[in-house]
């Protein structure tokens, strides 16, 4: 761990206040130094283009020091919902102040970006940001119907001038008719004053010598794509480039000595030529740089603890997302008046973690994050602290690993407490709230938020299983809480099984993040939770249920190889008509997680070979998918079948806010952009998706599954597959960007409008454009793809924990 980062941790009170936002590796900082070929000022004293006001508040134009300054001003709270907002306050805020320019069908294609300066003067606001929008009325309309194109948010420092840039990339801009600057009125946090104001000047279009690419597999022709966090000591270590040279070097960052020389391997993918820089034989811990030709990377680490800093940073992100807690420098005690009502009982929903870049809450996300933190803590303990006693704390010898373990447990308990307190005691529980504003904390007035409540089998069974995991992992440190977790797990299991027996599969309301769950996932969940309870209690009924549903789950797995020999994947039910898919949420790991736990809980059962075979078959499926992966080794999304486009019921479950009749043709078009296997089967690198896009949780959920099977079978290839997904997140991707803000290199701003930018945040993830199956990572900072998401962090933690648990630190068998 770097000395500077150790200092940051100490100053954070070991993460009881946010880590600083270091900008040295920020993409925006790097892009400021590019050569500008041409500038065009689009608003000045002689311009015919003048702003007009819409929405709340007001705007004005002043001349200050011979410069025009545009001001947007409004009140953070208006005490009534604007007409466009939901009358019950769900996902509502207090309107928007707009200042709109209306260019006369201008062509901006020669320009690559819009730059301007903005100074927020927002009294008491710790988090400030400004929204931008453009309209294009050419052949390609902007914004698109889902507002993925044509909208952008800039995160700002209050009370100072900020230079901002919005790079257009591939976005259509041939007939521009509107440029919109706007600020949202989000209510009052503890310190918020009576007015928000944004002053804007020097609005300019720029033509760049080297615009930043945003689409394609080999879009960076001059750089090297590598894991900017570094690489594990064991396993493969590769980087990707288009630079044509006969040799590359690994340079020791301390003494500048060449420690490794290699010859690039040439490979082809989608008719493009890549150079693979393979330095897997380098097995000495240290800090290194890669050089090919005149191009040299920044330093990265090779170490078995390569993700130690990143782990602290992701933990920092979760701490900053706490709800119902005053996070220093972020917000005060929040959302105590977000309330759940059932019968004559009322529960405050202030607790756990906010879901994303807004303030919405999802019980299941909090519960899963708590589980991931506990399992990560246990993995750290088993890997690094086995046999270690208590730590003597002094100024010369701080055991950061021990502190990491303790802090992971502490943060997990925050989410576990919320999970347990969400229960009404009769099967109903508070599950979610749509929230995009600050509330005043007083229960009973007009700004309260009503929480959704359900008696739903999936939520109760999942929370039951998570409480069993907590009971097991807390037994040594808090035996009484561990006892209570197990008691709650048994109660919630009873509620869940009773509901399942009564109604079977049921859909919650659309906004619940379990909405896309399939019957096979119910089988997997019941198997996993029942196995855990049997292991913890020895009660035969739990074991019998685990076996019954585990064997039902077997009938949902493809075993015949219908799709060009592919087998091992799972269908939504025993009818085997529709394969399990995800669009931006994913619980793909649940199937092998269920069989893994079943084998461990009932190791002597006669059916164990069947369960093991199911895991082995799934592991081989993942390996076979990787034969179709790009050189960056992001795992493809999976197998699709043409007939699925006709399944209206499943389509509407998986693709929210999308009309099936209008889009089923695009479903087929998306498949045809993938790899055809014959008989109507296809492989796509990215999912078929429409309204909600972003790949982080999807490929990391598959990474967790790979690590589970890899750990069970001691299969090095599957463990490596899981590691590669972390490397993709760390910068070994076509855009050479770390997806973890403040970690590694070339990390970009993310959509974090309410909590503000946070070190360690992860986005929903890289998407595709329209029906394509190639990576698209535009500079637009908006939801959903650029939005920070605790679900992404959760699956990142799970993947790392599963790698720790499955990888012995030695080379293990390949099981070819």
Coordinates of C-alpha atoms in Angstrom, one line a residue, residues 1-469:
X1 CA 0.0 0.0 0.0
X2 CA 1.4 3.4 -1.0
X3 CA 2.5 5.7 1.8
X4 CA 0.2 8.6 0.6
X5 CA -2.8 6.3 0.7
X6 CA -1.9 5.2 4.2
X7 CA -1.9 8.9 5.2
X8 CA -5.3 9.3 3.5
X9 CA -6.7 6.4 5.5
X10 CA -5.4 7.8 8.8
X11 CA -6.9 11.2 8.0
X12 CA -10.2 9.6 7.2
X13 CA -10.3 8.1 10.7
X14 CA -10.0 4.8 8.9
X15 CA -13.0 5.7 6.8
X16 CA -15.3 7.5 9.1
X17 CA -15.0 10.5 6.8
X18 CA -14.7 10.3 3.0
X19 CA -11.4 9.8 1.3
X20 CA -10.1 12.8 -0.7
X21 CA -10.9 13.1 -4.4
X22 CA -7.4 13.0 -5.9
X23 CA -7.4 14.3 -9.5
X24 CA -4.0 13.2 -10.7
X25 CA -5.5 10.2 -12.6
X26 CA -8.7 11.8 -13.6
X27 CA -9.6 11.6 -17.3
X28 CA -10.9 15.1 -17.4
X29 CA -7.6 16.4 -16.0
X30 CA -5.7 14.5 -18.8
X31 CA -8.0 15.8 -21.5
X32 CA -7.4 19.5 -20.6
X33 CA -3.9 19.3 -22.0
X34 CA -5.0 18.4 -25.6
X35 CA -4.3 20.7 -28.6
X36 CA -7.3 22.8 -29.7
X37 CA -7.3 23.5 -33.4
X38 CA -10.2 25.9 -33.5
X39 CA -12.6 27.7 -31.1
X40 CA -15.9 29.2 -31.7
X41 CA -17.6 31.3 -29.1
X42 CA -21.3 30.7 -29.4
X43 CA -22.6 33.4 -26.9
X44 CA -21.2 37.0 -26.6
X45 CA -22.3 40.6 -26.7
X46 CA -22.8 40.6 -30.5
X47 CA -24.3 37.2 -30.8
X48 CA -27.9 36.8 -31.9
X49 CA -28.1 33.7 -29.8
X50 CA -29.6 34.7 -26.4
X51 CA -30.9 32.5 -23.6
X52 CA -34.5 32.3 -22.5
X53 CA -35.9 31.0 -19.2
X54 CA -38.2 28.0 -18.6
X55 CA -39.2 26.2 -15.4
X56 CA -38.7 27.4 -11.8
X57 CA -36.7 30.3 -10.6
X58 CA -35.3 32.9 -12.9
X59 CA -32.2 33.7 -15.1
X60 CA -30.4 37.0 -15.8
X61 CA -27.5 38.2 -18.0
X62 CA -24.9 40.6 -16.6
X63 CA -21.8 42.2 -18.1
X64 CA -18.9 41.7 -15.7
X65 CA -15.4 42.8 -16.6
X66 CA -16.5 43.0 -20.2
X67 CA -17.7 39.4 -20.2
X68 CA -21.3 38.2 -20.4
X69 CA -22.3 36.1 -17.4
X70 CA -25.5 34.0 -17.3
X71 CA -27.0 33.3 -13.9
X72 CA -29.5 30.6 -13.0
X73 CA -31.2 31.2 -9.6
X74 CA -33.8 29.3 -7.7
X75 CA -35.1 28.2 -4.3
X76 CA -34.0 24.6 -3.3
X77 CA -37.6 23.9 -2.1
X78 CA -40.9 25.2 -3.5
X79 CA -43.4 23.4 -1.2
X80 CA -45.4 22.1 -4.1
X81 CA -44.7 19.5 -6.7
X82 CA -44.3 20.8 -10.3
X83 CA -46.9 19.6 -12.7
X84 CA -44.6 17.0 -14.3
X85 CA -43.9 15.3 -10.9
X86 CA -45.8 12.4 -9.3
X87 CA -48.5 13.9 -7.0
X88 CA -47.5 11.4 -4.3
X89 CA -43.9 12.6 -4.3
X90 CA -42.5 9.3 -5.6
X91 CA -39.2 10.1 -7.4
X92 CA -40.2 13.8 -7.3
X93 CA -38.1 16.9 -6.8
X94 CA -39.0 20.6 -6.8
X95 CA -38.5 21.4 -10.5
X96 CA -35.7 22.8 -12.6
X97 CA -34.3 26.2 -13.6
X98 CA -33.6 26.2 -17.3
X99 CA -31.6 28.7 -19.4
X100 CA -32.1 27.6 -23.1
X101 CA -30.3 28.8 -26.2
X102 CA -31.9 28.0 -29.6
X103 CA -29.4 27.7 -32.4
X104 CA -30.9 27.9 -35.9
X105 CA -30.4 24.3 -37.1
X106 CA -26.7 24.6 -36.8
X107 CA -24.2 21.9 -37.8
X108 CA -21.7 21.2 -35.0
X109 CA -20.1 18.2 -36.6
X110 CA -16.7 19.9 -37.0
X111 CA -16.6 20.5 -33.3
X112 CA -15.7 17.8 -30.8
X113 CA -16.7 19.4 -27.5
X114 CA -18.4 22.3 -25.7
X115 CA -16.5 24.1 -23.0
X116 CA -17.6 26.7 -20.5
X117 CA -16.9 28.1 -17.1
X118 CA -19.3 27.9 -14.2
X119 CA -19.2 29.3 -10.6
X120 CA -21.8 27.8 -8.3
X121 CA -22.9 30.1 -5.4
X122 CA -25.2 27.6 -3.6
X123 CA -25.5 28.5 0.1
X124 CA -24.6 25.6 2.4
X125 CA -24.6 23.1 -0.5
X126 CA -21.9 20.5 -0.1
X127 CA -22.7 18.8 -3.4
X128 CA -23.3 20.9 -6.5
X129 CA -23.7 19.9 -10.1
X130 CA -25.1 21.4 -13.3
X131 CA -27.1 19.7 -16.1
X132 CA -26.7 20.3 -19.8
X133 CA -28.8 19.2 -22.7
X134 CA -28.8 19.5 -26.5
X135 CA -31.4 18.8 -29.2
X136 CA -30.5 17.5 -32.6
X137 CA -33.2 17.3 -35.3
X138 CA -31.2 15.6 -38.0
X139 CA -31.7 12.0 -39.2
X140 CA -30.7 10.8 -35.7
X141 CA -32.8 12.6 -33.1
X142 CA -31.1 13.7 -29.9
X143 CA -32.1 13.2 -27.1
X144 CA -33.1 9.6 -27.8
X145 CA -36.2 8.2 -26.2
X146 CA -34.4 7.0 -23.1
X147 CA -32.3 10.2 -22.7
X148 CA -29.0 8.3 -22.9
X149 CA -27.8 10.8 -25.6
X150 CA -28.0 14.6 -25.4
X151 CA -27.8 15.0 -21.6
X152 CA -24.8 15.6 -19.4
X153 CA -24.1 16.4 -15.7
X154 CA -20.9 18.2 -14.5
X155 CA -19.8 17.8 -10.9
X156 CA -18.6 21.1 -9.5
X157 CA -16.8 22.8 -6.6
X158 CA -18.9 25.4 -4.9
X159 CA -17.9 29.1 -4.7
X160 CA -15.2 28.8 -7.3
X161 CA -14.9 28.9 -11.1
X162 CA -14.9 25.5 -12.7
X163 CA -13.7 24.8 -16.2
X164 CA -16.1 22.3 -17.7
X165 CA -16.1 20.3 -21.0
X166 CA -18.7 18.1 -22.6
X167 CA -17.1 16.0 -25.4
X168 CA -19.7 14.9 -28.0
X169 CA -17.9 11.8 -29.3
X170 CA -20.2 9.8 -31.6
X171 CA -23.3 11.8 -30.7
X172 CA -25.3 13.2 -33.7
X173 CA -25.0 17.0 -34.0
X174 CA -25.8 17.9 -37.6
X175 CA -28.9 20.0 -36.9
X176 CA -28.7 21.5 -33.5
X177 CA -31.7 23.4 -32.3
X178 CA -31.3 23.7 -28.5
X179 CA -28.6 24.0 -25.9
X180 CA -29.9 23.9 -22.3
X181 CA -28.2 24.7 -19.0
X182 CA -30.3 23.7 -16.0
X183 CA -30.1 23.2 -12.3
X184 CA -32.4 20.8 -10.4
X185 CA -34.1 21.9 -7.1
X186 CA -33.5 18.9 -4.8
X187 CA -34.8 20.1 -1.4
X188 CA -32.8 21.0 1.7
X189 CA -30.1 19.0 3.4
X190 CA -29.0 20.0 6.9
X191 CA -26.7 22.8 5.7
X192 CA -28.6 24.0 2.6
X193 CA -29.4 27.7 2.4
X194 CA -32.3 29.5 0.8
X195 CA -31.0 29.9 -2.7
X196 CA -29.0 28.2 -5.4
X197 CA -27.2 30.1 -8.1
X198 CA -25.0 29.1 -11.0
X199 CA -23.0 31.7 -13.0
X200 CA -21.9 30.6 -16.5
X201 CA -19.6 32.3 -19.0
X202 CA -17.3 31.7 -22.0
X203 CA -19.5 29.1 -23.8
X204 CA -17.3 27.8 -26.6
X205 CA -17.2 25.0 -29.2
X206 CA -13.8 23.4 -29.8
X207 CA -12.3 21.4 -32.5
X208 CA -9.6 19.0 -31.1
X209 CA -6.5 17.6 -32.7
X210 CA -7.2 14.2 -30.9
X211 CA -10.7 13.7 -29.7
X212 CA -11.2 11.0 -27.1
X213 CA -12.8 7.9 -28.7
X214 CA -16.0 6.5 -27.3
X215 CA -17.0 3.5 -29.4
X216 CA -15.4 0.4 -30.7
X217 CA -13.2 -2.5 -29.7
X218 CA -9.9 -1.0 -30.9
X219 CA -10.7 2.7 -30.6
X220 CA -7.5 3.7 -28.9
X221 CA -4.8 3.3 -31.6
X222 CA -1.9 4.8 -29.7
X223 CA -2.4 3.7 -26.1
X224 CA -2.0 0.5 -24.1
X225 CA -5.0 -1.1 -22.4
X226 CA -4.0 -2.6 -19.1
X227 CA -5.2 -3.1 -15.6
X228 CA -4.2 0.3 -14.1
X229 CA -4.6 -1.1 -10.6
X230 CA -2.3 -3.9 -11.4
X231 CA -2.3 -7.7 -11.6
X232 CA -2.3 -10.6 -9.2
X233 CA 1.1 -12.2 -8.7
X234 CA -0.3 -15.6 -9.9
X235 CA -2.1 -16.1 -13.1
X236 CA -2.0 -14.4 -16.5
X237 CA -0.9 -10.8 -17.0
X238 CA -1.7 -9.3 -20.4
X239 CA -2.1 -5.8 -22.0
X240 CA -3.6 -4.9 -25.3
X241 CA -2.5 -2.4 -27.9
X242 CA -2.7 -1.6 -31.7
X243 CA 0.9 -0.3 -31.7
X244 CA 3.0 -2.3 -34.2
X245 CA 6.4 -3.1 -32.8
X246 CA 8.4 -6.3 -32.5
X247 CA 9.1 -6.2 -28.8
X248 CA 7.8 -4.8 -25.5
X249 CA 9.4 -4.2 -22.2
X250 CA 8.4 -4.3 -18.5
X251 CA 10.3 -1.6 -16.6
X252 CA 10.9 -1.5 -12.9
X253 CA 9.3 1.7 -11.7
X254 CA 11.9 2.2 -8.9
X255 CA 15.2 1.9 -10.8
X256 CA 14.0 2.1 -14.5
X257 CA 15.6 -1.3 -15.2
X258 CA 14.1 -3.5 -17.8
X259 CA 13.0 -6.6 -15.9
X260 CA 11.1 -8.4 -18.7
X261 CA 11.3 -8.4 -22.5
X262 CA 8.7 -10.0 -24.7
X263 CA 7.4 -10.3 -28.3
X264 CA 3.8 -9.2 -28.8
X265 CA 1.4 -11.9 -29.9
X266 CA -0.8 -10.9 -32.9
X267 CA -4.4 -11.8 -32.8
X268 CA -7.5 -10.8 -34.8
X269 CA -10.9 -10.0 -33.6
X270 CA -13.8 -8.8 -35.8
X271 CA -11.3 -8.1 -38.6
X272 CA -9.0 -5.9 -36.5
X273 CA -5.4 -6.7 -35.6
X274 CA -4.4 -6.6 -31.9
X275 CA -1.0 -6.9 -30.2
X276 CA -1.2 -8.9 -27.0
X277 CA 1.6 -8.1 -24.5
X278 CA 1.9 -11.2 -22.3
X279 CA 4.1 -10.9 -19.3
X280 CA 2.5 -13.7 -17.3
X281 CA 6.0 -15.2 -16.6
X282 CA 6.9 -12.1 -14.5
X283 CA 6.3 -13.4 -10.9
X284 CA 8.2 -10.8 -8.8
X285 CA 6.1 -8.4 -6.7
X286 CA 6.8 -4.8 -7.5
X287 CA 5.7 -1.7 -9.3
X288 CA 6.2 -1.6 -13.1
X289 CA 5.5 0.2 -16.4
X290 CA 4.9 -1.3 -19.8
X291 CA 6.7 0.1 -22.9
X292 CA 6.2 -0.6 -26.5
X293 CA 7.8 1.7 -29.0
X294 CA 7.7 5.2 -27.6
X295 CA 4.6 4.5 -25.5
X296 CA 5.0 4.0 -21.8
X297 CA 2.2 3.4 -19.3
X298 CA 2.0 4.8 -15.8
X299 CA 3.1 2.5 -12.9
X300 CA 1.0 -0.4 -11.8
X301 CA 1.5 -3.1 -9.2
X302 CA 2.0 -6.9 -9.4
X303 CA 1.1 -8.4 -6.0
X304 CA -1.2 -10.9 -4.4
X305 CA -2.6 -7.8 -2.6
X306 CA -3.0 -5.8 -5.8
X307 CA -6.6 -4.7 -4.9
X308 CA -6.0 -3.7 -1.3
X309 CA -6.2 0.0 -2.0
X310 CA -9.1 -0.5 -4.3
X311 CA -10.9 -2.5 -1.6
X312 CA -10.6 0.4 0.9
X313 CA -11.8 2.8 -1.8
X314 CA -14.9 0.7 -2.7
X315 CA -15.6 0.5 1.1
X316 CA -15.3 4.3 1.1
X317 CA -18.0 4.5 -1.6
X318 CA -20.4 2.5 0.4
X319 CA -19.8 4.5 3.5
X320 CA -20.5 7.7 1.5
X321 CA -23.8 6.1 0.3
X322 CA -25.1 5.5 3.9
X323 CA -28.7 6.6 4.4
X324 CA -30.0 7.8 7.7
X325 CA -26.5 8.8 8.8
X326 CA -24.7 12.1 8.7
X327 CA -21.8 11.5 6.3
X328 CA -19.1 14.2 6.8
X329 CA -18.7 16.5 3.8
X330 CA -21.6 14.8 2.0
X331 CA -24.9 15.3 3.8
X332 CA -26.6 15.4 7.2
X333 CA -28.9 12.9 9.0
X334 CA -31.1 12.1 6.1
X335 CA -34.5 10.6 5.2
X336 CA -35.9 9.8 8.6
X337 CA -39.3 10.7 7.2
X338 CA -39.1 8.1 4.4
X339 CA -41.6 5.8 6.1
X340 CA -43.2 2.3 5.5
X341 CA -46.7 1.7 6.8
X342 CA -48.3 -1.7 7.2
X343 CA -51.5 -2.1 9.3
X344 CA -51.0 0.0 12.4
X345 CA -47.2 -0.1 12.2
X346 CA -44.8 2.4 10.8
X347 CA -41.1 2.0 10.1
X348 CA -38.6 4.7 9.2
X349 CA -36.7 3.6 6.1
X350 CA -33.7 5.8 6.9
X351 CA -30.8 3.3 7.0
X352 CA -28.8 0.9 4.9
X353 CA -27.2 2.5 1.8
X354 CA -28.7 4.7 -0.9
X355 CA -29.0 2.7 -4.1
X356 CA -27.2 4.9 -6.6
X357 CA -26.5 8.5 -7.7
X358 CA -29.9 9.5 -6.5
X359 CA -31.3 8.8 -3.0
X360 CA -33.5 5.8 -3.8
X361 CA -33.4 2.8 -1.5
X362 CA -33.6 -0.9 -2.3
X363 CA -33.8 -3.3 0.7
X364 CA -32.4 -6.1 -1.4
X365 CA -29.4 -4.1 -2.5
X366 CA -28.6 -3.2 1.1
X367 CA -29.0 -6.8 2.2
X368 CA -26.7 -8.1 -0.6
X369 CA -24.1 -5.5 0.0
X370 CA -24.1 -6.5 3.7
X371 CA -23.5 -10.1 2.7
X372 CA -20.7 -9.1 0.3
X373 CA -19.0 -7.1 2.9
X374 CA -19.2 -9.9 5.5
X375 CA -17.9 -12.4 3.0
X376 CA -15.1 -10.0 1.9
X377 CA -14.1 -9.6 5.6
X378 CA -14.1 -13.3 6.1
X379 CA -11.9 -13.8 3.0
X380 CA -9.4 -11.1 4.2
X381 CA -9.4 -12.9 7.6
X382 CA -8.7 -16.3 6.2
X383 CA -6.2 -15.1 3.6
X384 CA -4.2 -12.7 5.7
X385 CA -5.0 -13.0 9.4
X386 CA -5.2 -16.7 10.0
X387 CA -3.6 -17.5 13.3
X388 CA -3.0 -13.8 14.2
X389 CA -3.8 -12.5 17.6
X390 CA -4.8 -9.0 18.7
X391 CA -3.0 -6.0 17.3
X392 CA -0.9 -3.6 19.2
X393 CA -1.8 -0.2 17.8
X394 CA 1.0 2.4 17.8
X395 CA 2.4 5.1 15.5
X396 CA 5.1 2.9 14.1
X397 CA 3.2 -0.3 13.4
X398 CA -0.4 -0.1 12.1
X399 CA -1.8 -3.4 10.9
X400 CA -3.8 -2.1 7.9
X401 CA -5.1 -5.6 7.1
X402 CA -6.5 -6.1 10.5
X403 CA -8.1 -2.7 10.4
X404 CA -9.5 -3.5 6.9
X405 CA -11.1 -6.6 8.3
X406 CA -12.7 -4.8 11.2
X407 CA -13.9 -1.9 9.0
X408 CA -15.5 -4.3 6.5
X409 CA -17.4 -6.0 9.4
X410 CA -18.4 -2.6 10.8
X411 CA -19.9 -1.4 7.5
X412 CA -21.6 -4.7 7.0
X413 CA -23.3 -4.4 10.3
X414 CA -24.8 -1.1 9.2
X415 CA -26.6 -2.8 6.3
X416 CA -27.4 -5.9 8.3
X417 CA -29.2 -3.8 10.9
X418 CA -31.3 -2.2 8.3
X419 CA -32.1 -5.6 6.7
X420 CA -33.3 -6.9 10.1
X421 CA -35.3 -3.8 10.9
X422 CA -37.2 -3.8 7.6
X423 CA -39.5 -6.5 8.8
X424 CA -43.0 -6.1 10.1
X425 CA -43.0 -9.6 11.7
X426 CA -45.8 -11.2 9.6
X427 CA -44.0 -11.7 6.3
X428 CA -44.4 -8.1 5.1
X429 CA -41.4 -5.9 4.9
X430 CA -40.4 -2.5 3.7
X431 CA -38.7 -3.0 0.4
X432 CA -38.0 0.2 -1.7
X433 CA -38.5 3.9 -2.1
X434 CA -38.0 6.1 -5.2
X435 CA -36.2 9.2 -3.9
X436 CA -34.5 12.0 -5.7
X437 CA -34.6 14.8 -3.1
X438 CA -33.6 15.8 0.4
X439 CA -36.4 15.7 2.9
X440 CA -36.8 17.6 6.2
X441 CA -36.9 14.6 8.6
X442 CA -40.3 15.6 10.1
X443 CA -42.8 12.7 9.8
X444 CA -46.3 13.8 8.8
X445 CA -45.8 16.8 6.5
X446 CA -46.0 17.1 2.7
X447 CA -42.4 16.1 1.9
X448 CA -42.6 12.6 3.4
X449 CA -41.9 9.6 1.1
X450 CA -44.1 6.5 1.2
X451 CA -42.1 3.2 1.1
X452 CA -43.3 0.2 -0.9
X453 CA -44.1 -2.8 1.3
X454 CA -44.6 -6.5 0.3
X455 CA -45.1 -10.0 1.5
X456 CA -43.0 -11.5 -1.2
X457 CA -41.3 -14.9 -1.2
X458 CA -38.2 -13.8 -3.0
X459 CA -37.3 -11.0 -0.6
X460 CA -38.0 -13.1 2.5
X461 CA -36.0 -16.1 1.3
X462 CA -33.1 -14.0 0.1
X463 CA -32.9 -12.0 3.4
X464 CA -33.2 -15.3 5.3
X465 CA -30.2 -16.7 3.5
X466 CA -28.2 -13.5 4.1
X467 CA -29.0 -13.6 7.8
X468 CA -27.8 -17.2 8.0
X469 CA -24.5 -16.1 6.3

